[in-house]
mmCIF file of C-alpha atoms in Angstrom:
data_model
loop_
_atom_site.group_PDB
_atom_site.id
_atom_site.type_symbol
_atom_site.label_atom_id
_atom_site.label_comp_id
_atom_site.label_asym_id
_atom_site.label_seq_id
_atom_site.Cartn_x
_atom_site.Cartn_y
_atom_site.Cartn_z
ATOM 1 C CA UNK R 1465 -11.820 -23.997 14.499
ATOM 2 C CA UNK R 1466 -11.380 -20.365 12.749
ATOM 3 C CA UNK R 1467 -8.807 -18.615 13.775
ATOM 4 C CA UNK R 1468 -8.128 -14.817 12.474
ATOM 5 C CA UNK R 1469 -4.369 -13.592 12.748
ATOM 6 C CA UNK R 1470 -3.785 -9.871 12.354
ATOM 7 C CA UNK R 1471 -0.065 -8.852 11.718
ATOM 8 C CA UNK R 1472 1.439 -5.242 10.556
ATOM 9 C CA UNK R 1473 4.563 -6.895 9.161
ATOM 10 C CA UNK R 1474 6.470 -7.086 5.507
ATOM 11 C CA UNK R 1475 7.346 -9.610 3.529
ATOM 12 C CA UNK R 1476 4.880 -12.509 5.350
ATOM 13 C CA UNK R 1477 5.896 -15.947 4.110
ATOM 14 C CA UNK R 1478 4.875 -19.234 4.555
ATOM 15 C CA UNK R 1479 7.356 -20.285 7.229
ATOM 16 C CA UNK R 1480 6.084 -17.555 9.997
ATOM 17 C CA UNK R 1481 2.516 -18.895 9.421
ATOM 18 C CA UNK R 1482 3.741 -22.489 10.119
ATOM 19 C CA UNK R 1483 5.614 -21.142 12.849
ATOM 20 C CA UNK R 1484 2.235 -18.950 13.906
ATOM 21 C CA UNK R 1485 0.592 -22.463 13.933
ATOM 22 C CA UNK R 1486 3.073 -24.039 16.177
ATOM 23 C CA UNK R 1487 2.721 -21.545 18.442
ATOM 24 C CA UNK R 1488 -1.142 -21.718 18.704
ATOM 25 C CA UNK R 1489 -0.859 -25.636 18.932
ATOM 26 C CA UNK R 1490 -3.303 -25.609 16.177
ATOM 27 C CA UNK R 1491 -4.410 -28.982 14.603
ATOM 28 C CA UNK R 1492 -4.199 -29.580 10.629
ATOM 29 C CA UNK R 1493 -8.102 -29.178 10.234
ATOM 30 C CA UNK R 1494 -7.968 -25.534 12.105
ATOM 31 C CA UNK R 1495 -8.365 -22.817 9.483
ATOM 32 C CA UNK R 1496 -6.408 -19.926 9.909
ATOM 33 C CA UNK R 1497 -7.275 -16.234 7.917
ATOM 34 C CA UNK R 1498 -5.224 -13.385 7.901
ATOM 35 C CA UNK R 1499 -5.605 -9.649 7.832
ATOM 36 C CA UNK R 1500 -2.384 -7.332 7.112
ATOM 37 C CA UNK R 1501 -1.125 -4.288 6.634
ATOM 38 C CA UNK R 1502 1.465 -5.389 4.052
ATOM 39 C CA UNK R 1503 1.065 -7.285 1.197
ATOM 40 C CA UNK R 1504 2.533 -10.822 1.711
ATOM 41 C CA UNK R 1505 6.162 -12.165 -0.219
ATOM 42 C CA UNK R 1506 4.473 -15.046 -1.569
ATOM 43 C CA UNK R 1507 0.991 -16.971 -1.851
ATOM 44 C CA UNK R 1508 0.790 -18.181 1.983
ATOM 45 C CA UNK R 1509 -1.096 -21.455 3.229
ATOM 46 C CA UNK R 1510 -4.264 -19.680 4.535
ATOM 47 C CA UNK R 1511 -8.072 -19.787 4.028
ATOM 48 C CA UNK R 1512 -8.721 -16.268 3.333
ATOM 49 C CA UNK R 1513 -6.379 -13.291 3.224
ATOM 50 C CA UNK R 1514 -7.413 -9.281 3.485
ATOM 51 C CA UNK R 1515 -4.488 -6.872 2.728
ATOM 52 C CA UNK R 1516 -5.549 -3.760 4.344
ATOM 53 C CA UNK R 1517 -2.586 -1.491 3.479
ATOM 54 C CA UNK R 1518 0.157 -0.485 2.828
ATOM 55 C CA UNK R 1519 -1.384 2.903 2.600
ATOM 56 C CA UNK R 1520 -4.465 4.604 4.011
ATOM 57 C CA UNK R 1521 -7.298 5.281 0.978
ATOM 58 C CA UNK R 1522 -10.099 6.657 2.247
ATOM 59 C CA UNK R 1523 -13.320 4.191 1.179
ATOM 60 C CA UNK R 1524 -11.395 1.459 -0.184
ATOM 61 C CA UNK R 1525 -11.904 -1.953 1.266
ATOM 62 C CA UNK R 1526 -8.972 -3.923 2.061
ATOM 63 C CA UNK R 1527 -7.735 -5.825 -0.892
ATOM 64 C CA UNK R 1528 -8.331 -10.141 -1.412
ATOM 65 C CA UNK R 1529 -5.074 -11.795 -2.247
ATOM 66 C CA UNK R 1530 -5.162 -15.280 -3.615
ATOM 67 C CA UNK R 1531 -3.935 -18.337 -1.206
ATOM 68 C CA UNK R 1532 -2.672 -21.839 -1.357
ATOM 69 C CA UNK R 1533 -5.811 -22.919 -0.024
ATOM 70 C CA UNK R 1534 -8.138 -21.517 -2.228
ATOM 71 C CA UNK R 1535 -5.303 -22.977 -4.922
ATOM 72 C CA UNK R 1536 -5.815 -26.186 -3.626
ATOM 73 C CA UNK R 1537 -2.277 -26.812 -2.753
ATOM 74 C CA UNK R 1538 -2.663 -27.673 0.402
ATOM 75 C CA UNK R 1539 -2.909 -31.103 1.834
ATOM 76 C CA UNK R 1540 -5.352 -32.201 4.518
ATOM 77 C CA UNK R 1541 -9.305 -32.375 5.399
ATOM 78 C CA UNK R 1542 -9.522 -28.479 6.155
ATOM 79 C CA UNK R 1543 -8.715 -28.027 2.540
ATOM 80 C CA UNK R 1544 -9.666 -31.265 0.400
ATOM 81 C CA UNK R 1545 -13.302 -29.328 -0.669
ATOM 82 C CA UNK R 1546 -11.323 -26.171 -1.893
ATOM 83 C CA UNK R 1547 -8.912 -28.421 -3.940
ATOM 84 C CA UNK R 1548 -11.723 -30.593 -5.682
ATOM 85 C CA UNK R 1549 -13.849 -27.463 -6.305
ATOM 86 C CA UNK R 1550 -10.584 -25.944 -7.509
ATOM 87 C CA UNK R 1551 -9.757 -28.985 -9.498
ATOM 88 C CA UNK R 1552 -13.293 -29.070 -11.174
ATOM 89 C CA UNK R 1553 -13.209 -25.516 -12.116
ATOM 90 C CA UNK R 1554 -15.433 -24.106 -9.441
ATOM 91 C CA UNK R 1555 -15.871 -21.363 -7.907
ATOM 92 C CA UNK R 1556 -15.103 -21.704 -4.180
ATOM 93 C CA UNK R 1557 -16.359 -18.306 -2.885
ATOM 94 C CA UNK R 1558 -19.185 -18.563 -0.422
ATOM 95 C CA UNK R 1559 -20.981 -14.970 -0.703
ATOM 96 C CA UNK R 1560 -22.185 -15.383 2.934
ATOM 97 C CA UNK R 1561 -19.087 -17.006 4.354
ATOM 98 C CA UNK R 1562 -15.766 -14.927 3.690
ATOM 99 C CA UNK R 1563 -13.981 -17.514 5.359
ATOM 100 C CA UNK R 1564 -14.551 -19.509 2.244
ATOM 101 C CA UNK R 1565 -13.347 -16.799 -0.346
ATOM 102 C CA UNK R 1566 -10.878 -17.637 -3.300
ATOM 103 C CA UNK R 1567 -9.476 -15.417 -5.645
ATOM 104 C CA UNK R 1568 -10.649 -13.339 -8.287
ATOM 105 C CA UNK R 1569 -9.631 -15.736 -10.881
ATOM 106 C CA UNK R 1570 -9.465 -19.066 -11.244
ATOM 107 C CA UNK R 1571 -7.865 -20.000 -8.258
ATOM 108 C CA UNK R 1572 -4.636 -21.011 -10.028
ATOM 109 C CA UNK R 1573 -2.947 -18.467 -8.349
ATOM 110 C CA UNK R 1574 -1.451 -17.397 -12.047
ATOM 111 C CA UNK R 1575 -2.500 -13.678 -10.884
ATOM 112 C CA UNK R 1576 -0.850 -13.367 -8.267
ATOM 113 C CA UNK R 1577 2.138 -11.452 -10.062
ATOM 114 C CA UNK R 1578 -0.044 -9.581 -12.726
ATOM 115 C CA UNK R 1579 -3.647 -9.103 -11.561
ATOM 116 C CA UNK R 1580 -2.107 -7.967 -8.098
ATOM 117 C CA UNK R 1581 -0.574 -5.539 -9.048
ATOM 118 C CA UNK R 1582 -3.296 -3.846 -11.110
ATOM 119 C CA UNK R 1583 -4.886 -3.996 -8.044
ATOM 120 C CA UNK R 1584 -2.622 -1.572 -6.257
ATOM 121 C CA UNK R 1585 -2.310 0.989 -9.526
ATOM 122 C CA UNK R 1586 -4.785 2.834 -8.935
ATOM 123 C CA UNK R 1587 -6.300 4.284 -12.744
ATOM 124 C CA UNK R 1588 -7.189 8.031 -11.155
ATOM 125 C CA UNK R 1589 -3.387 7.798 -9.134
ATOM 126 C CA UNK R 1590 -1.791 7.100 -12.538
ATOM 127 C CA UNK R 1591 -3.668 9.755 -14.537
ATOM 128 C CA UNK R 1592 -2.403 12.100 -12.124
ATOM 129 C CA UNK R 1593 1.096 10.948 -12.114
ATOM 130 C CA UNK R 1594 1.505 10.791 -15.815
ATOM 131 C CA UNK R 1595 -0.149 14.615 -16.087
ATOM 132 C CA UNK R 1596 2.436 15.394 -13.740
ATOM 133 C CA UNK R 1597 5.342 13.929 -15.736
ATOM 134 C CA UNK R 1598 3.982 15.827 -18.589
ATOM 135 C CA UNK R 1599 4.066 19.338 -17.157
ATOM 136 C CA UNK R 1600 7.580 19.073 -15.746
ATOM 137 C CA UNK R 1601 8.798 17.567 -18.895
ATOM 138 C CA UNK R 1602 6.926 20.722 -20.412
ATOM 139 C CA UNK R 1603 8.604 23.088 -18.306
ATOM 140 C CA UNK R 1604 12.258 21.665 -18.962
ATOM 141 C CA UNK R 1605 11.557 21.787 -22.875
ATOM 142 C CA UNK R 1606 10.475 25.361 -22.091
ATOM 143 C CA UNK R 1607 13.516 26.617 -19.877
ATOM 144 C CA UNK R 1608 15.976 24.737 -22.181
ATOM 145 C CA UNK R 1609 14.987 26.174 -25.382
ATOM 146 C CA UNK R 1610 15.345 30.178 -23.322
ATOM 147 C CA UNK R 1611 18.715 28.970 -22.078
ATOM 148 C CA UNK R 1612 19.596 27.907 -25.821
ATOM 149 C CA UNK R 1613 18.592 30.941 -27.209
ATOM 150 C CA UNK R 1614 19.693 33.309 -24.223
ATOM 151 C CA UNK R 1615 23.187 31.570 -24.331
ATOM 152 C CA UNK R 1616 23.681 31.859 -27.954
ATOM 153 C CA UNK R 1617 22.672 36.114 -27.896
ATOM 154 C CA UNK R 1618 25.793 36.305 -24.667
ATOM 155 C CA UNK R 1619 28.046 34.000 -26.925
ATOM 156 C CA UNK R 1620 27.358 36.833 -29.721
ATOM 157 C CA UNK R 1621 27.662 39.575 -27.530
ATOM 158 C CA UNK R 1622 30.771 38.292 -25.879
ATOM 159 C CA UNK R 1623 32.349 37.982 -29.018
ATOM 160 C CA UNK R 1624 32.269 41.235 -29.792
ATOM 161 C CA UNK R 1625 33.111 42.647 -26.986
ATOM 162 C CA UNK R 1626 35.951 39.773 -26.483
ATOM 163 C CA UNK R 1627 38.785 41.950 -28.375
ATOM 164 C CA UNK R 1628 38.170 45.060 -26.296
ATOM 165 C CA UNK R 1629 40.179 45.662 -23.208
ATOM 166 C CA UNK R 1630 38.829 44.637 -19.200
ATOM 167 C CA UNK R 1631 38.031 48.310 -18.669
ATOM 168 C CA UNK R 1632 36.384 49.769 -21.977
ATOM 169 C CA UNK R 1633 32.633 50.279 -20.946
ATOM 170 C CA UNK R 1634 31.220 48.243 -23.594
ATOM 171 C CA UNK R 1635 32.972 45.172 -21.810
ATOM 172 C CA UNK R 1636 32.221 46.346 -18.337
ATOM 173 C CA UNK R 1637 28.475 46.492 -19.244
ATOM 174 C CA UNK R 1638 28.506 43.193 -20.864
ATOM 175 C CA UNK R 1639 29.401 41.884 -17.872
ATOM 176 C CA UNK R 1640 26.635 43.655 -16.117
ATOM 177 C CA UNK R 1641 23.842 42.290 -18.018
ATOM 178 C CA UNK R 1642 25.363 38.878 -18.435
ATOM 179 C CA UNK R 1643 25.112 38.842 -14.645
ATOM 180 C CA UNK R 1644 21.745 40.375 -14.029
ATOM 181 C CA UNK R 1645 20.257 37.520 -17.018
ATOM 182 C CA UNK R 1646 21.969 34.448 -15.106
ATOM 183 C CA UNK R 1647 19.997 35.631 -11.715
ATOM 184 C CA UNK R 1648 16.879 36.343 -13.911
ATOM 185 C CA UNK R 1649 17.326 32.794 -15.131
ATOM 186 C CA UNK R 1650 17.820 31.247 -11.709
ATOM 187 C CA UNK R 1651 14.893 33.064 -10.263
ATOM 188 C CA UNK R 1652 12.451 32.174 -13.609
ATOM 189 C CA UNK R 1653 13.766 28.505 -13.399
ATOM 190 C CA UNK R 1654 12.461 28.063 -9.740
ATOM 191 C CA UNK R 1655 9.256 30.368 -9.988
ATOM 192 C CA UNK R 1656 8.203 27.867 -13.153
ATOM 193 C CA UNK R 1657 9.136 24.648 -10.970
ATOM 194 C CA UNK R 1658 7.540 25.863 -7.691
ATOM 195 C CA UNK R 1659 4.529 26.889 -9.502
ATOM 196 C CA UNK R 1660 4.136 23.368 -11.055
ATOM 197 C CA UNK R 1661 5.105 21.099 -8.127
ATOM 198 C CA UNK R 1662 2.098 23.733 -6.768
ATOM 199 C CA UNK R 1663 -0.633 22.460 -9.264
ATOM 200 C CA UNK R 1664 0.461 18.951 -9.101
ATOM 201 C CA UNK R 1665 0.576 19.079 -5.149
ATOM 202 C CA UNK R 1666 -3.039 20.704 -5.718
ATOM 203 C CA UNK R 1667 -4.319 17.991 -8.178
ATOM 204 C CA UNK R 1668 -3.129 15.539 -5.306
ATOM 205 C CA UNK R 1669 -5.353 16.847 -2.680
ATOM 206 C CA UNK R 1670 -8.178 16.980 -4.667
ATOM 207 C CA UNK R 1671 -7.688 13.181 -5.758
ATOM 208 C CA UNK R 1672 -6.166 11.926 -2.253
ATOM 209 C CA UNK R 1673 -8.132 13.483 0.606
ATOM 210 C CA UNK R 1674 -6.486 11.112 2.944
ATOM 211 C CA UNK R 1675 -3.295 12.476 2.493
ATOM 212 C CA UNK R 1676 -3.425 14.761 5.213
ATOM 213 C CA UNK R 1677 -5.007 12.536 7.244
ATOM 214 C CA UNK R 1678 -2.076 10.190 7.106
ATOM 215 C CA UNK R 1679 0.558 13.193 7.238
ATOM 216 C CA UNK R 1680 -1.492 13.725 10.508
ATOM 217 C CA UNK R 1681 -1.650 10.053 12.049
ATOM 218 C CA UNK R 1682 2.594 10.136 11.287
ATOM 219 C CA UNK R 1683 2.739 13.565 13.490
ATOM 220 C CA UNK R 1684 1.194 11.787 16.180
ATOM 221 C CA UNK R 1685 3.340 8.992 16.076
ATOM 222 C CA UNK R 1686 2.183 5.062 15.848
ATOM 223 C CA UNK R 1687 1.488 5.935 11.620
ATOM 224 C CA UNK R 1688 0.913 2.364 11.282
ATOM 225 C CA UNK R 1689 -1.181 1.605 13.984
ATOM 226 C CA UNK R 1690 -3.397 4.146 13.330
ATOM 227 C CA UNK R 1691 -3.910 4.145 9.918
ATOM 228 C CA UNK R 1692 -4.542 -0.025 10.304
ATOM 229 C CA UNK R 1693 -7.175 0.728 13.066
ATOM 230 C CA UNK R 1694 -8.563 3.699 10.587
ATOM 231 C CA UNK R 1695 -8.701 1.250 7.460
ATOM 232 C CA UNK R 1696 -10.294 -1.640 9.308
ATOM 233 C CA UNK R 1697 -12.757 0.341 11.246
ATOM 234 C CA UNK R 1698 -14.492 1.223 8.173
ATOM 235 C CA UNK R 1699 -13.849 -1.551 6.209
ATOM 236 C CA UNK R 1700 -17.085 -4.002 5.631
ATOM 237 C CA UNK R 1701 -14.901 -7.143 4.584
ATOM 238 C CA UNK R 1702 -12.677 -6.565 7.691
ATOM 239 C CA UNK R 1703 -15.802 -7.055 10.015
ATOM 240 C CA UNK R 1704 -17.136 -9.937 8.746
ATOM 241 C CA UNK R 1705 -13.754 -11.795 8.394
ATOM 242 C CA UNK R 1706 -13.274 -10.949 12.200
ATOM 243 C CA UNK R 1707 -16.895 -12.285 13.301
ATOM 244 C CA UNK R 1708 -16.310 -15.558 11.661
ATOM 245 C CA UNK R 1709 -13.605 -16.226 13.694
ATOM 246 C CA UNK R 1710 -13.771 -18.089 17.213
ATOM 247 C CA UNK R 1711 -10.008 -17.002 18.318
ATOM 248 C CA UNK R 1712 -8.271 -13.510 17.184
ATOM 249 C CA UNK R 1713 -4.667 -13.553 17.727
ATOM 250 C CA UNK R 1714 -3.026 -9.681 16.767
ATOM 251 C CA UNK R 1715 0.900 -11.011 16.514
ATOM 252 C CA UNK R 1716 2.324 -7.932 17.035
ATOM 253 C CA UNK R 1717 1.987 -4.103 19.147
ATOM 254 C CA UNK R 1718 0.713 -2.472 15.850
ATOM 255 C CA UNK R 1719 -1.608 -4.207 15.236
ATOM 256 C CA UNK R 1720 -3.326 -5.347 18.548
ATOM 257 C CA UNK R 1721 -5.217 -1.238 18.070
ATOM 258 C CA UNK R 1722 -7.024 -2.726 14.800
ATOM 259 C CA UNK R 1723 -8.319 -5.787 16.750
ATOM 260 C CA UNK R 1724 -9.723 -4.185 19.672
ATOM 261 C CA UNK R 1725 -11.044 -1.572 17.423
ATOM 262 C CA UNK R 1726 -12.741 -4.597 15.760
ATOM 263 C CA UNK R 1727 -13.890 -5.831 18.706
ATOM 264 C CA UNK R 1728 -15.767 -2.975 20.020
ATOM 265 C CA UNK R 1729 -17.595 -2.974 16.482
ATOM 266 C CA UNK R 1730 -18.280 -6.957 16.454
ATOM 267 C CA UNK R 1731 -19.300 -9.643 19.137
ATOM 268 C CA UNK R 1732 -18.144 -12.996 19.294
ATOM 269 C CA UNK R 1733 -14.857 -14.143 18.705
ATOM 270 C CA UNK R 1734 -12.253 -13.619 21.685
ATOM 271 C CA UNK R 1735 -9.560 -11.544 20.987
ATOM 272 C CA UNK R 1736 -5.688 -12.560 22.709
ATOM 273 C CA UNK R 1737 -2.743 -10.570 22.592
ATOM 274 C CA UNK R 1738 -0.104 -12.812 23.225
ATOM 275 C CA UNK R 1739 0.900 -16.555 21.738
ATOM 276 C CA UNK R 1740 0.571 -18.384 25.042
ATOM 277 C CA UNK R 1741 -2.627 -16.920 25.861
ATOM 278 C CA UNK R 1742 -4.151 -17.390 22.649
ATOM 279 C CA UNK R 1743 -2.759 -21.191 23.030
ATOM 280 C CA UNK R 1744 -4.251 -21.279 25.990
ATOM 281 C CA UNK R 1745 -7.636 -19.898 24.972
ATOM 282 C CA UNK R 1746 -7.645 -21.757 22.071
ATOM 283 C CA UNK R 1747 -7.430 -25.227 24.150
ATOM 284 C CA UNK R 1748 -10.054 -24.118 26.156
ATOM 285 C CA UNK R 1749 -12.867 -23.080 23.163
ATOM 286 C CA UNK R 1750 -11.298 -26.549 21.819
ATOM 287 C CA UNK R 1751 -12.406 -28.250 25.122
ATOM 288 C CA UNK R 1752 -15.695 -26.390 25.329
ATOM 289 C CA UNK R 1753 -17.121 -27.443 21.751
ATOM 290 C CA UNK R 1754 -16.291 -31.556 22.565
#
């Protein structure tokens, strides 16, 4: 039996899928997938795992991360075909089936740490982050070499003005314009930064449409659940994983949006919002195939 869990949590480990598969009563040979929001802590003892998060992009499908399955460090029948193809240097993805995916990789699960997280730096994102870097380090070099040079004219200036008494107009006005240049300075200092946290806001939106469409989704509360139910009702990978599945089980309130979203796309598997009913439902599809 396939059974699809959908969860909106951080930091997913191992034990809360064991624990997910007490809850179910599932058997050793039942395969369980997994489509989150969050990438998970650590490789996790699944068949097939989508990462659909942890931030909306626009057109992006959600990301494959490798498991102990497709690793072949599992034990039992469900998984002893993933482990020998694994073990003769197979591949193990089925291009029809993505219940039978593995990794892009050798299934050793080696890239987990590296290849990962290439996966969420984005090449265009970076670009745009290191031009940004580069202006604002361009506008301090600029504004500290005028305060060197404007600070070493008023250190000339006040010294020779610095014998003369409080009152004698020569002193009087050099405390007049050494005034007026430390508001000028003030004011050019935050016209320069406004104007290039401006262009670098401006680069963003051109690069990251979806920003304001998450902004938005936040203002109406739920950010989460909405941008989950946006990401997986336009994700291709997302709908097939769900219509291989016989039994899907949302764990928690955020993400229960993305599976009936998902269900009102694709037909077939039932979809159960709570442990015991999903047990229940689960015994019963169990039942029916015998």
């Amino acid at each position: 039996m396939r059974i699809l869990i959908m969860d909106s949590g951080r930091g997913i480990r191992g034990e809360k899928v064991a624990l997910w598969r007490e809850r179910l009563g599932l058997e050793p040979d039942d395969d369980v997938a997994l489509l989150s929001w969050y990438p998970p802590a650590e490789p996790l003892p699944v068949v097939a795992h989508l990462v659909a998060g942890p931030a909306l992009h626009l057109g992006r499908e959600p990301r494959r991360v490798p498991t102990l399955a497709e690793a072949g460090l599992l034990p039992g029948d469900a998984l002893s075909d993933a482990a020998a193809a694994v073990a003769a240097g197979a591949d193990a993805r089925d291009a029809d089936d993505p219940w039978a995916g593995a990794a892009d990789g050798d299934g050793s699960g080696e890239m987990y740490g590296d290849e990962i997280s290439e996966q969420y730096a984005e090449p265009d994102s970076l670009a745009i982050i290191d031009a940004d870097v580069e202006d604002e380090l361009a506008e301090q070099d600029t504004l500290a070499q005028s305060a060197e040079t404007e600070a070493a004219a008023a250190m000339e200036s006040a010294a020779r003005v610095a014998h003369l008494p409080k009152q004698h107009p020569q002193r009087l006005a050099h405390g007049v314009r050494w005034r007026t240049n430390r508001v000028r300075l003030q004011v050019r200092g935050g016209y320069r930064r406004g104007r290039a946290r401006a262009r670098a806001a401006h680069r963003r939106g051109a690069q990251w449409p979806s920003q304001a469409l998450r902004s938005l989704l936040r203002l109406r509360g739920s950010g989460i659940a909405n941008e989950f139910a946006l990401s997986v009702s336009r994700s291709r990978a997302a709908a097939e994983i769900f219509a291989g599945a016989d039994v899907v089980v949302p764990v928690d309130d955020l993400s229960s949006r993305s599976a009936w979203i998902l269900a009102r796309r694709v037909e077939g598997p039932d979809v159960v919002v709570t442990f015991h009913a999903a047990a229940r439902r689960i015994a019963q599809v169990r039942l029916r195939a015998q």
